[in-house]
mmCIF file of C-alpha atoms in Angstrom:
data_model
loop_
_atom_site.group_PDB
_atom_site.id
_atom_site.type_symbol
_atom_site.label_atom_id
_atom_site.label_comp_id
_atom_site.label_asym_id
_atom_site.label_seq_id
_atom_site.Cartn_x
_atom_site.Cartn_y
_atom_site.Cartn_z
ATOM 1 C CA MET A 10 154.514 88.493 73.683
ATOM 2 C CA PHE A 11 150.563 89.856 73.107
ATOM 3 C CA LEU A 12 151.709 92.879 70.576
ATOM 4 C CA ALA A 13 153.868 90.281 68.795
ATOM 5 C CA THR A 14 151.324 87.302 68.268
ATOM 6 C CA MET A 15 148.313 89.587 67.698
ATOM 7 C CA GLY A 16 150.377 91.464 65.193
ATOM 8 C CA ILE A 17 149.440 94.758 65.931
ATOM 9 C CA GLY A 18 151.006 97.882 67.398
ATOM 10 C CA THR A 19 150.742 99.737 71.328
ATOM 11 C CA TRP A 20 148.409 101.910 70.149
ATOM 12 C CA SER A 21 145.687 99.841 68.853
ATOM 13 C CA ALA A 22 145.796 97.802 71.994
ATOM 14 C CA GLN A 23 145.386 100.570 74.158
ATOM 15 C CA ASN A 24 142.559 102.717 72.195
ATOM 16 C CA TRP A 25 140.605 99.328 72.626
ATOM 17 C CA VAL A 26 140.985 98.903 76.150
ATOM 18 C CA GLN A 27 139.909 102.822 76.286
ATOM 19 C CA ASP A 28 137.027 102.364 73.742
ATOM 20 C CA THR A 29 136.030 99.142 76.039
ATOM 21 C CA ASP A 30 135.838 101.210 79.412
ATOM 22 C CA ALA A 31 134.250 104.384 78.420
ATOM 23 C CA THR A 32 131.047 101.619 76.508
ATOM 24 C CA GLU A 33 130.856 100.107 79.874
ATOM 25 C CA ARG A 34 130.718 103.490 81.325
ATOM 26 C CA LYS A 35 127.861 104.823 78.965
ATOM 27 C CA THR A 36 126.014 100.994 79.084
ATOM 28 C CA ALA A 37 126.134 101.460 83.077
ATOM 29 C CA LEU A 38 124.798 104.766 82.902
ATOM 30 C CA ARG A 39 121.718 103.861 80.127
ATOM 31 C CA HIS A 40 120.935 100.695 82.581
ATOM 32 C CA ILE A 41 120.712 103.369 85.977
ATOM 33 C CA GLU A 42 119.273 105.971 83.860
ATOM 34 C CA ALA A 43 116.299 103.008 82.565
ATOM 35 C CA HIS A 44 115.922 102.207 86.465
ATOM 36 C CA GLU A 45 115.331 105.791 87.302
ATOM 37 C CA PHE A 46 112.788 106.464 84.410
ATOM 38 C CA ILE A 47 110.981 103.319 85.510
ATOM 39 C CA ARG A 48 110.844 104.565 89.480
ATOM 40 C CA SER A 49 109.727 108.170 88.403
ATOM 41 C CA PHE A 50 106.840 106.628 86.020
ATOM 42 C CA LEU A 51 105.513 104.934 88.758
ATOM 43 C CA ASN A 52 105.931 108.174 91.349
ATOM 44 C CA ASP A 53 103.943 110.109 89.034
ATOM 45 C CA LEU A 54 100.643 107.298 88.887
ATOM 46 C CA PRO A 55 98.107 108.917 90.421
ATOM 47 C CA LYS A 56 97.122 105.985 93.805
ATOM 48 C CA VAL A 57 93.884 105.715 94.733
ATOM 49 C CA PRO A 58 92.868 106.843 98.146
ATOM 50 C CA SER A 59 93.424 104.256 101.190
ATOM 51 C CA HIS A 60 89.357 103.160 102.301
ATOM 52 C CA TYR A 61 89.412 101.491 98.992
ATOM 53 C CA CYS A 62 92.022 99.454 99.933
ATOM 54 C CA ARG A 63 92.042 96.777 102.594
ATOM 55 C CA SER A 64 93.521 98.915 106.506
ATOM 56 C CA SER A 65 95.755 95.476 107.050
ATOM 57 C CA THR A 66 97.777 96.391 104.034
ATOM 58 C CA SER A 67 100.570 99.000 103.008
ATOM 59 C CA LYS A 68 100.728 98.238 99.684
ATOM 60 C CA GLN A 69 99.635 101.667 97.449
ATOM 61 C CA TYR A 70 97.067 100.649 95.083
ATOM 62 C CA LEU A 71 96.714 102.078 91.213
ATOM 63 C CA GLU A 72 93.649 103.853 89.909
ATOM 64 C CA PRO A 73 91.919 101.530 88.479
ATOM 65 C CA VAL A 74 92.856 103.245 84.435
ATOM 66 C CA PHE A 75 95.406 99.661 83.883
ATOM 67 C CA GLN A 76 93.382 96.528 83.262
ATOM 68 C CA SER A 77 96.874 94.339 83.941
ATOM 69 C CA ILE A 78 100.232 94.584 84.070
ATOM 70 C CA ALA A 79 101.265 93.791 80.708
ATOM 71 C CA ASP A 80 98.532 97.307 80.230
ATOM 72 C CA LEU A 81 100.651 99.488 82.116
ATOM 73 C CA HIS A 82 104.441 98.003 80.579
ATOM 74 C CA ARG A 83 103.253 98.914 77.327
ATOM 75 C CA GLU A 84 102.249 102.521 78.128
ATOM 76 C CA TYR A 85 106.017 103.032 79.905
ATOM 77 C CA HIS A 86 107.059 101.660 77.074
ATOM 78 C CA ARG A 87 105.472 104.307 75.231
ATOM 79 C CA ALA A 88 106.301 107.269 77.670
ATOM 80 C CA ALA A 89 109.762 105.423 77.921
ATOM 81 C CA GLU A 90 110.505 105.915 73.970
ATOM 82 C CA GLU A 91 109.072 109.567 74.255
ATOM 83 C CA LYS A 92 111.514 110.814 76.381
ATOM 84 C CA MET A 93 114.441 109.221 74.558
ATOM 85 C CA VAL A 94 115.099 106.581 77.406
ATOM 86 C CA ARG A 95 115.737 102.969 76.474
ATOM 87 C CA PRO A 96 112.504 100.586 77.535
ATOM 88 C CA LEU A 97 113.453 97.745 80.170
ATOM 89 C CA SER A 98 112.106 94.591 79.424
ATOM 90 C CA SER A 99 108.337 93.552 80.864
ATOM 91 C CA LYS A 100 110.431 91.039 83.094
ATOM 92 C CA VAL A 101 112.202 93.911 84.841
ATOM 93 C CA PHE A 102 109.547 96.710 85.674
ATOM 94 C CA THR A 103 107.530 93.829 86.789
ATOM 95 C CA GLU A 104 110.247 93.519 89.170
ATOM 96 C CA GLU A 105 110.272 97.536 90.099
ATOM 97 C CA PHE A 106 106.968 97.119 90.184
ATOM 98 C CA LYS A 107 106.499 94.821 93.102
ATOM 99 C CA GLN A 108 109.548 96.584 94.959
ATOM 100 C CA GLN A 109 107.558 99.685 95.536
ATOM 101 C CA ASN A 110 104.996 97.612 96.836
ATOM 102 C CA LEU A 111 102.486 98.588 94.689
ATOM 103 C CA GLY A 112 99.122 96.910 92.686
ATOM 104 C CA LEU A 113 96.818 97.009 90.529
ATOM 105 C CA TYR A 114 93.041 98.413 92.033
ATOM 106 C CA HIS A 115 90.294 95.502 92.062
ATOM 107 C CA PRO A 116 87.661 96.910 94.020
ATOM 108 C CA LYS A 117 86.155 93.622 94.021
ATOM 109 C CA LYS A 118 88.356 90.524 95.165
ATOM 110 C CA ASP A 119 87.312 86.984 93.434
ATOM 111 C CA GLN A 120 88.321 85.093 96.222
ATOM 112 C CA CYS A 121 87.666 85.242 100.213
ATOM 113 C CA ASP A 122 91.202 85.823 101.826
ATOM 114 C CA THR A 123 90.041 82.446 104.966
ATOM 115 C CA CYS A 124 89.512 80.596 102.676
ATOM 116 C CA CYS A 125 92.831 80.780 100.597
ATOM 117 C CA SER A 126 94.801 81.268 103.823
ATOM 118 C CA PHE A 127 93.504 77.645 104.627
ATOM 119 C CA LYS A 128 94.198 76.095 101.656
ATOM 120 C CA ALA A 129 97.327 77.434 101.706
ATOM 121 C CA GLY A 130 98.346 75.493 105.067
ATOM 122 C CA ASN A 131 97.991 79.288 106.808
ATOM 123 C CA LEU A 132 95.187 78.761 109.163
ATOM 124 C CA ALA A 133 93.707 76.104 111.575
ATOM 125 C CA GLU A 134 90.931 73.881 110.596
ATOM 126 C CA ASN A 135 88.759 74.722 113.470
ATOM 127 C CA GLU A 136 89.508 78.362 112.173
ATOM 128 C CA TRP A 137 88.059 77.815 108.718
ATOM 129 C CA GLN A 138 85.462 75.503 109.793
ATOM 130 C CA ASP A 139 83.947 78.520 111.302
ATOM 131 C CA HIS A 140 84.443 80.971 108.864
ATOM 132 C CA LEU A 141 82.470 78.146 107.063
ATOM 133 C CA LEU A 142 79.548 78.389 109.563
ATOM 134 C CA LYS A 143 78.765 81.541 109.953
ATOM 135 C CA LYS A 144 78.993 82.319 105.866
ATOM 136 C CA GLU A 145 76.164 79.494 105.454
ATOM 137 C CA GLU A 146 74.186 80.679 108.629
ATOM 138 C CA ALA A 147 74.480 84.093 106.514
ATOM 139 C CA CYS A 148 73.693 82.291 103.358
ATOM 140 C CA ALA A 149 70.324 80.562 104.811
ATOM 141 C CA GLU A 150 69.363 83.946 107.039
ATOM 142 C CA ILE A 151 69.102 86.187 103.826
ATOM 143 C CA VAL A 152 67.313 83.548 101.639
ATOM 144 C CA GLN A 153 64.918 83.221 104.880
ATOM 145 C CA ASP A 154 64.135 86.935 105.059
ATOM 146 C CA LYS A 155 63.740 87.219 101.081
ATOM 147 C CA ASN A 156 60.839 85.236 101.397
ATOM 148 C CA LYS A 157 59.530 87.699 104.406
ATOM 149 C CA ALA A 158 59.231 90.514 102.226
ATOM 150 C CA ASN A 159 55.910 92.079 101.575
ATOM 151 C CA ASP A 160 53.910 95.003 101.717
ATOM 152 C CA LYS A 161 54.995 95.618 105.816
ATOM 153 C CA THR A 162 58.167 93.998 105.694
ATOM 154 C CA MET A 163 61.226 95.526 103.646
ATOM 155 C CA VAL A 164 64.494 93.725 102.682
ATOM 156 C CA VAL A 165 67.159 95.571 101.516
ATOM 157 C CA CYS A 166 70.769 94.763 100.880
ATOM 158 C CA MET A 167 73.147 97.693 99.935
ATOM 159 C CA ASP A 168 76.890 98.781 99.033
ATOM 160 C CA LEU A 169 79.329 101.105 97.562
ATOM 161 C CA GLN A 170 80.473 100.372 94.283
ATOM 162 C CA ALA A 171 83.547 101.002 92.538
ATOM 163 C CA LEU A 172 85.246 103.945 92.442
ATOM 164 C CA PHE A 173 84.501 105.620 89.539
ATOM 165 C CA LEU A 174 86.892 108.396 88.007
ATOM 166 C CA CYS A 175 86.042 111.723 86.327
ATOM 167 C CA PRO A 176 87.172 112.661 83.807
ATOM 168 C CA SER A 177 86.721 109.496 81.833
ATOM 169 C CA LEU A 178 88.200 108.753 78.812
ATOM 170 C CA LYS A 179 91.165 106.527 76.361
ATOM 171 C CA ALA A 180 93.639 109.176 76.757
ATOM 172 C CA SER A 181 97.351 108.862 77.514
ATOM 173 C CA ALA A 182 97.442 112.672 78.923
ATOM 174 C CA LEU A 183 94.871 110.829 81.753
ATOM 175 C CA TYR A 184 97.279 108.484 83.217
ATOM 176 C CA TYR A 185 99.652 110.768 85.309
ATOM 177 C CA LYS A 186 96.934 112.924 86.747
ATOM 178 C CA THR A 187 94.522 112.746 89.429
ATOM 179 C CA LYS A 188 90.900 112.649 88.782
ATOM 180 C CA LEU A 189 88.000 114.027 90.499
ATOM 181 C CA ALA A 190 86.467 110.616 92.372
ATOM 182 C CA VAL A 191 82.932 109.957 91.736
ATOM 183 C CA HIS A 192 80.786 107.892 94.304
ATOM 184 C CA ASN A 193 77.463 105.813 94.134
ATOM 185 C CA PHE A 194 75.346 104.055 97.377
ATOM 186 C CA THR A 195 72.965 101.543 96.426
ATOM 187 C CA LEU A 196 70.508 100.349 98.446
ATOM 188 C CA TYR A 197 67.917 97.382 95.885
ATOM 189 C CA GLU A 198 64.906 96.728 97.573
ATOM 190 C CA MET A 199 64.715 92.423 97.175
ATOM 191 C CA SER A 200 61.099 92.486 96.544
ATOM 192 C CA THR A 201 60.226 94.493 94.032
ATOM 193 C CA GLN A 202 64.019 94.254 92.558
ATOM 194 C CA ASN A 203 64.032 98.348 92.746
ATOM 195 C CA ALA A 204 67.325 99.735 93.208
ATOM 196 C CA THR A 205 68.385 103.782 94.503
ATOM 197 C CA CYS A 206 71.716 105.075 93.682
ATOM 198 C CA TYR A 207 72.882 107.941 95.557
ATOM 199 C CA VAL A 208 75.829 109.375 93.384
ATOM 200 C CA TRP A 209 77.954 112.320 94.833
ATOM 201 C CA HIS A 210 81.391 114.050 93.730
ATOM 202 C CA GLU A 211 84.508 114.220 96.379
ATOM 203 C CA GLY A 212 84.017 118.115 96.136
ATOM 204 C CA GLU A 213 80.161 117.520 97.705
ATOM 205 C CA GLY A 214 80.963 114.734 100.338
ATOM 206 C CA THR A 215 83.260 112.956 101.685
ATOM 207 C CA LEU A 216 82.897 108.417 102.400
ATOM 208 C CA SER A 217 82.179 109.173 106.574
ATOM 209 C CA ALA A 218 79.968 107.227 108.110
ATOM 210 C CA SER A 219 77.717 110.622 107.873
ATOM 211 C CA GLU A 220 77.194 110.135 104.678
ATOM 212 C CA PHE A 221 75.918 106.638 104.059
ATOM 213 C CA ALA A 222 73.704 107.197 107.038
ATOM 214 C CA SER A 223 71.994 110.215 105.373
ATOM 215 C CA CYS A 224 71.657 107.884 102.286
ATOM 216 C CA VAL A 225 70.029 105.036 104.039
ATOM 217 C CA ILE A 226 67.745 107.096 106.777
ATOM 218 C CA ASN A 227 66.719 108.606 103.213
ATOM 219 C CA PHE A 228 65.376 105.205 101.471
ATOM 220 C CA LEU A 229 64.124 104.435 104.606
ATOM 221 C CA SER A 230 62.068 107.624 104.607
ATOM 222 C CA GLU A 231 60.834 107.558 101.630
ATOM 223 C CA HIS A 232 59.238 104.517 101.691
ATOM 224 C CA LYS A 233 57.299 104.460 105.619
ATOM 225 C CA GLU A 234 54.421 102.719 103.726
ATOM 226 C CA HIS A 235 56.170 99.747 105.724
ATOM 227 C CA GLU A 236 56.086 98.510 108.923
ATOM 228 C CA GLU A 237 59.322 96.810 109.692
ATOM 229 C CA TYR A 238 62.700 97.433 107.461
ATOM 230 C CA ILE A 239 65.662 94.215 107.139
ATOM 231 C CA LEU A 240 69.284 95.984 105.714
ATOM 232 C CA TRP A 241 71.512 93.620 105.156
ATOM 233 C CA SER A 242 75.567 94.540 103.956
ATOM 234 C CA ASP A 243 78.950 93.583 104.327
ATOM 235 C CA GLY A 244 81.085 94.217 107.143
ATOM 236 C CA CYS A 245 82.652 97.477 106.576
ATOM 237 C CA GLY A 246 83.312 99.560 109.357
ATOM 238 C CA TYR A 247 82.994 103.269 107.626
ATOM 239 C CA GLN A 248 79.914 102.127 106.242
ATOM 240 C CA ASN A 249 77.537 100.016 107.434
ATOM 241 C CA HIS A 250 79.052 98.491 110.728
ATOM 242 C CA ASN A 251 79.641 101.482 113.298
ATOM 243 C CA SER A 252 78.070 103.894 115.943
ATOM 244 C CA VAL A 253 77.320 106.024 113.919
ATOM 245 C CA LEU A 254 74.668 104.992 111.426
ATOM 246 C CA SER A 255 73.887 102.620 114.230
ATOM 247 C CA ASN A 256 72.504 105.833 116.340
ATOM 248 C CA ALA A 257 71.085 107.428 113.183
ATOM 249 C CA LEU A 258 68.241 103.819 112.576
ATOM 250 C CA LEU A 259 67.990 103.615 116.223
ATOM 251 C CA ASN A 260 66.723 107.206 116.643
ATOM 252 C CA PHE A 261 65.043 106.722 113.257
ATOM 253 C CA CYS A 262 62.869 103.828 115.090
ATOM 254 C CA MET A 263 62.400 106.252 117.769
ATOM 255 C CA GLU A 264 60.142 108.906 115.443
ATOM 256 C CA THR A 265 58.889 107.135 113.540
ATOM 257 C CA LYS A 266 57.389 104.132 115.375
ATOM 258 C CA LYS A 267 58.919 101.732 113.213
ATOM 259 C CA VAL A 268 61.512 98.918 113.629
ATOM 260 C CA VAL A 269 64.859 97.945 111.611
ATOM 261 C CA THR A 270 67.159 95.187 111.481
ATOM 262 C CA GLN A 271 70.692 95.340 110.824
ATOM 263 C CA LYS A 272 72.259 91.905 109.419
ATOM 264 C CA PHE A 273 75.744 91.682 108.394
ATOM 265 C CA LEU A 274 77.363 88.917 105.819
ATOM 266 C CA GLU A 275 80.307 86.795 106.333
ATOM 267 C CA GLU A 276 83.780 88.781 105.549
ATOM 268 C CA GLY A 277 84.815 87.281 101.651
ATOM 269 C CA HIS A 278 80.877 86.004 101.035
ATOM 270 C CA THR A 279 79.333 89.163 100.547
ATOM 271 C CA GLN A 280 78.107 89.169 97.513
ATOM 272 C CA MET A 281 74.228 90.723 97.172
ATOM 273 C CA GLU A 282 71.817 91.292 94.718
ATOM 274 C CA CYS A 283 72.889 95.321 94.554
ATOM 275 C CA ASP A 284 76.586 92.942 93.438
ATOM 276 C CA SER A 285 74.288 92.838 89.658
ATOM 277 C CA VAL A 286 73.130 96.820 89.827
ATOM 278 C CA HIS A 287 76.944 97.839 90.125
ATOM 279 C CA SER A 288 77.629 95.357 87.036
ATOM 280 C CA VAL A 289 74.714 96.626 84.696
ATOM 281 C CA ILE A 290 75.953 99.831 85.681
ATOM 282 C CA LYS A 291 79.588 99.453 84.632
ATOM 283 C CA ARG A 292 78.412 97.347 81.573
ATOM 284 C CA ARG A 293 76.539 100.418 79.835
ATOM 285 C CA LEU A 294 79.489 102.544 81.696
ATOM 286 C CA ARG A 295 81.886 100.330 79.183
ATOM 287 C CA ASN A 296 83.726 102.690 76.229
ATOM 288 C CA GLN A 297 81.694 105.650 76.927
ATOM 289 C CA LYS A 298 83.382 109.244 77.697
ATOM 290 C CA ILE A 299 82.699 110.586 80.863
ATOM 291 C CA TYR A 300 83.344 113.979 80.963
ATOM 292 C CA VAL A 301 81.245 115.599 84.419
ATOM 293 C CA PRO A 302 79.650 113.428 86.913
ATOM 294 C CA ALA A 303 76.609 114.095 85.985
ATOM 295 C CA GLU A 304 77.558 112.300 82.926
ATOM 296 C CA TYR A 305 77.451 109.356 85.253
ATOM 297 C CA VAL A 306 73.858 110.029 86.589
ATOM 298 C CA ALA A 307 72.420 110.425 83.392
ATOM 299 C CA LEU A 308 74.025 107.005 81.933
ATOM 300 C CA MET A 309 72.440 105.094 84.691
ATOM 301 C CA LYS A 310 69.826 105.735 84.292
ATOM 302 C CA SER A 311 69.810 104.402 81.493
ATOM 303 C CA ALA A 312 71.549 100.899 82.320
ATOM 304 C CA ARG A 313 68.276 99.403 83.446
ATOM 305 C CA SER A 314 64.548 99.816 80.717
ATOM 306 C CA LYS A 315 61.384 100.173 81.697
ATOM 307 C CA PRO A 316 59.343 99.065 83.942
ATOM 308 C CA ASN A 317 62.433 99.102 86.733
ATOM 309 C CA PRO A 318 64.946 101.142 85.628
ATOM 310 C CA TYR A 319 67.103 102.860 88.365
ATOM 311 C CA GLU A 320 66.336 105.507 90.631
ATOM 312 C CA VAL A 321 69.560 107.651 90.657
ATOM 313 C CA LYS A 322 69.766 110.510 92.740
ATOM 314 C CA TYR A 323 72.497 113.111 91.934
ATOM 315 C CA VAL A 324 73.555 114.810 95.500
ATOM 316 C CA ASP A 325 75.432 117.715 96.596
ATOM 317 C CA HIS A 326 76.515 118.980 100.081
ATOM 318 C CA THR A 327 73.254 119.898 101.092
ATOM 319 C CA PHE A 328 71.951 116.441 101.340
ATOM 320 C CA PHE A 329 73.727 114.995 104.336
ATOM 321 C CA GLN A 330 73.323 115.365 107.887
ATOM 322 C CA ASP A 331 75.462 114.909 110.415
ATOM 323 C CA PHE A 332 74.634 111.914 113.126
ATOM 324 C CA THR A 333 78.212 111.995 115.323
ATOM 325 C CA ASN A 334 76.060 113.548 117.806
ATOM 326 C CA LEU A 335 73.272 111.710 118.594
ATOM 327 C CA ARG A 336 74.566 109.479 121.407
ATOM 328 C CA LEU A 337 71.634 107.226 122.306
ATOM 329 C CA CYS A 338 73.589 104.074 122.104
ATOM 330 C CA ARG A 339 77.483 104.139 122.548
ATOM 331 C CA SER A 340 78.884 101.482 120.952
ATOM 332 C CA ILE A 341 77.726 98.643 118.344
ATOM 333 C CA CYS A 342 80.140 96.259 120.362
ATOM 334 C CA PRO A 343 77.678 93.266 122.061
ATOM 335 C CA GLY A 344 79.839 92.759 125.800
ATOM 336 C CA ILE A 345 80.854 95.896 128.121
ATOM 337 C CA LYS A 346 82.878 93.797 130.484
ATOM 338 C CA PRO A 347 86.554 92.198 129.747
ATOM 339 C CA GLY A 348 85.595 88.603 128.196
ATOM 340 C CA ASP A 349 82.240 89.532 126.660
ATOM 341 C CA PRO A 350 81.814 88.502 122.989
ATOM 342 C CA THR A 351 83.550 91.603 120.601
ATOM 343 C CA ASP A 352 81.418 90.196 117.181
ATOM 344 C CA VAL A 353 77.970 91.174 116.446
ATOM 345 C CA ARG A 354 75.968 89.437 113.142
ATOM 346 C CA ALA A 355 72.447 91.391 113.201
ATOM 347 C CA ILE A 356 71.542 94.192 115.654
ATOM 348 C CA ARG A 357 68.016 95.017 115.656
ATOM 349 C CA TYR A 358 66.691 98.751 116.541
ATOM 350 C CA ASN A 359 63.377 99.113 118.314
ATOM 351 C CA ILE A 360 60.888 101.587 118.583
ATOM 352 C CA ASN A 361 61.174 102.240 122.341
ATOM 353 C CA GLY A 362 64.726 103.586 122.184
ATOM 354 C CA THR A 363 65.626 99.779 122.941
ATOM 355 C CA MET A 364 68.519 97.475 120.444
ATOM 356 C CA ASP A 365 68.915 93.671 120.302
ATOM 357 C CA PHE A 366 71.961 92.172 119.414
ATOM 358 C CA LYS A 367 73.349 88.539 118.354
ATOM 359 C CA THR A 368 76.855 87.227 117.109
ATOM 360 C CA GLN A 369 75.471 84.495 115.291
ATOM 361 C CA HIS A 370 72.633 84.222 113.025
ATOM 362 C CA SER A 371 71.057 81.241 114.403
ATOM 363 C CA ASP A 372 71.605 82.599 117.972
ATOM 364 C CA ASP A 373 68.043 84.148 120.066
ATOM 365 C CA TRP A 374 68.491 87.985 120.170
ATOM 366 C CA ARG A 375 69.692 89.743 123.422
ATOM 367 C CA PRO A 376 69.310 92.530 124.706
ATOM 368 C CA LYS A 377 72.310 95.535 124.772
ATOM 369 C CA GLN A 378 73.183 97.380 127.374
ATOM 370 C CA GLN A 379 74.591 100.727 128.104
ATOM 371 C CA LEU A 380 72.141 102.821 126.080
ATOM 372 C CA ARG A 381 70.712 106.107 126.455
ATOM 373 C CA HIS A 382 67.737 107.180 127.019
ATOM 374 C CA THR A 383 68.207 110.810 127.725
ATOM 375 C CA SER A 384 67.422 113.460 124.779
ATOM 376 C CA SER A 385 69.556 113.584 122.332
ATOM 377 C CA PRO A 386 70.928 116.408 119.788
ATOM 378 C CA ALA A 387 69.515 117.632 116.644
ATOM 379 C CA VAL A 388 70.856 116.249 114.292
ATOM 380 C CA THR A 389 72.005 119.208 111.918
ATOM 381 C CA GLN A 390 73.578 119.724 108.010
ATOM 382 C CA LEU A 391 77.235 118.160 107.848
ATOM 383 C CA TYR A 392 78.253 120.463 105.354
ATOM 384 C CA THR A 393 77.227 124.077 104.892
ATOM 385 C CA ASN A 394 79.734 124.573 101.991
ATOM 386 C CA SER A 395 81.197 122.300 98.892
ATOM 387 C CA LEU A 396 84.522 120.828 99.732
ATOM 388 C CA LYS A 397 87.511 122.140 98.685
ATOM 389 C CA ILE A 398 89.293 119.069 96.192
ATOM 390 C CA GLU A 399 93.721 119.395 96.867
ATOM 391 C CA GLU A 400 95.556 121.800 94.891
ATOM 392 C CA MET A 401 97.259 118.985 93.105
ATOM 393 C CA LYS A 402 93.677 117.610 91.730
ATOM 394 C CA TYR A 403 92.711 120.881 90.823
ATOM 395 C CA LYS A 404 96.196 121.764 88.730
ATOM 396 C CA HIS A 405 95.739 118.376 87.633
ATOM 397 C CA LEU A 406 92.010 118.655 86.414
ATOM 398 C CA GLN A 407 92.716 122.351 85.299
ATOM 399 C CA GLU A 408 95.487 120.560 82.896
ATOM 400 C CA LEU A 409 93.081 117.774 82.108
ATOM 401 C CA LYS A 410 90.892 120.659 79.864
ATOM 402 C CA GLU A 411 92.956 119.976 77.098
ATOM 403 C CA VAL A 412 90.734 116.876 76.408
ATOM 404 C CA ILE A 413 87.671 117.313 77.837
ATOM 405 C CA PRO A 414 84.879 119.623 74.906
ATOM 406 C CA LYS A 415 84.527 123.815 76.554
ATOM 407 C CA ASP A 416 81.064 122.906 77.568
ATOM 408 C CA PHE A 417 82.329 121.278 80.561
ATOM 409 C CA HIS A 418 84.824 123.356 81.267
ATOM 410 C CA SER A 419 83.399 125.826 83.876
ATOM 411 C CA PHE A 420 82.542 122.762 86.146
ATOM 412 C CA TYR A 421 85.953 121.963 87.200
ATOM 413 C CA ASP A 422 86.907 126.118 86.675
ATOM 414 C CA ASN A 423 83.832 126.148 89.771
ATOM 415 C CA LEU A 424 85.660 123.231 92.255
ATOM 416 C CA LYS A 425 86.739 124.786 95.366
ATOM 417 C CA HIS A 426 90.313 123.980 96.342
#
């Protein structure tokens, strides 16, 4: 009846059905292939090392090459066309991006997690009020310290700038290759507005507490004309809030007979003057081609003109000292028994080897217990040789030499791996 109604023969109907099934199968296979290409594309993109991201998340972050999902989708679209794969829509691409628990690396968060959590109704008001009180106390304290800065008292803020990558070029070949990490740790003197930047790449040092302690102690040692130092920073554990740096500062105070006070801003509200230094450097680097880390140093030196250009120190592995063997204080936690406070907002290191602490900036100083007054081992070199980078990274850097002038090839050839 169907054949008679349509006026067709058996052979025509059977071929239509077979062609439809084959088309549907081909469409399904192309759809699967397109999704697999998205996964492969995202898997091949280099990720930022874990110490640049929040430790409380399992999300992986892409290197700071792409500014937005739309920017990333455009590169995926181009790569799919090169591989003769049908590119999928931005919506499908974004869903796959989220399913893989990926994120774009943004070094500075614009909003405080605690404040956002309260606004979303996920945090009790009393906890948020306590957070605001700590923020306001820290802001008032840092203003007061700025007014105290003079020839005898140096007030400094310090922070690590967002990750630099080398080489840094507008070339699609770089998207799928891991690059060399370059670090800039900045100390900013608030009274004179002078800034000192310590720059190194991962072939010369890592981001352990001893690296940062080496920079801080070197900076203080070059400004011994002062009698007292006040250091402001965020509470980042591996940078500023650790016993390695505390032991280094206490040892410095005992040797030089100077007093150092270390103070911490409230998490989520850590804006400091050294952020302006990083902003100026970032603008100077915009649209610049960087082939080797030394070119970052040259551009950073020219980021601010006279009379106060930035002092940029390009250091290698011989600069870093190992402070982990110092055991003058066991920990920086103010409490020694269960129930004692564990958070610390300020630490004062005294010339006689003692330490005082505050759990609120408005509190009075209290003595730190459990200090050792025995002689400590001498501070030694942290590294005896340059560091080895990962074999895959070395391979990628060798492949990237095709977009790097030959004058710079020897730098990448001499990297240990």
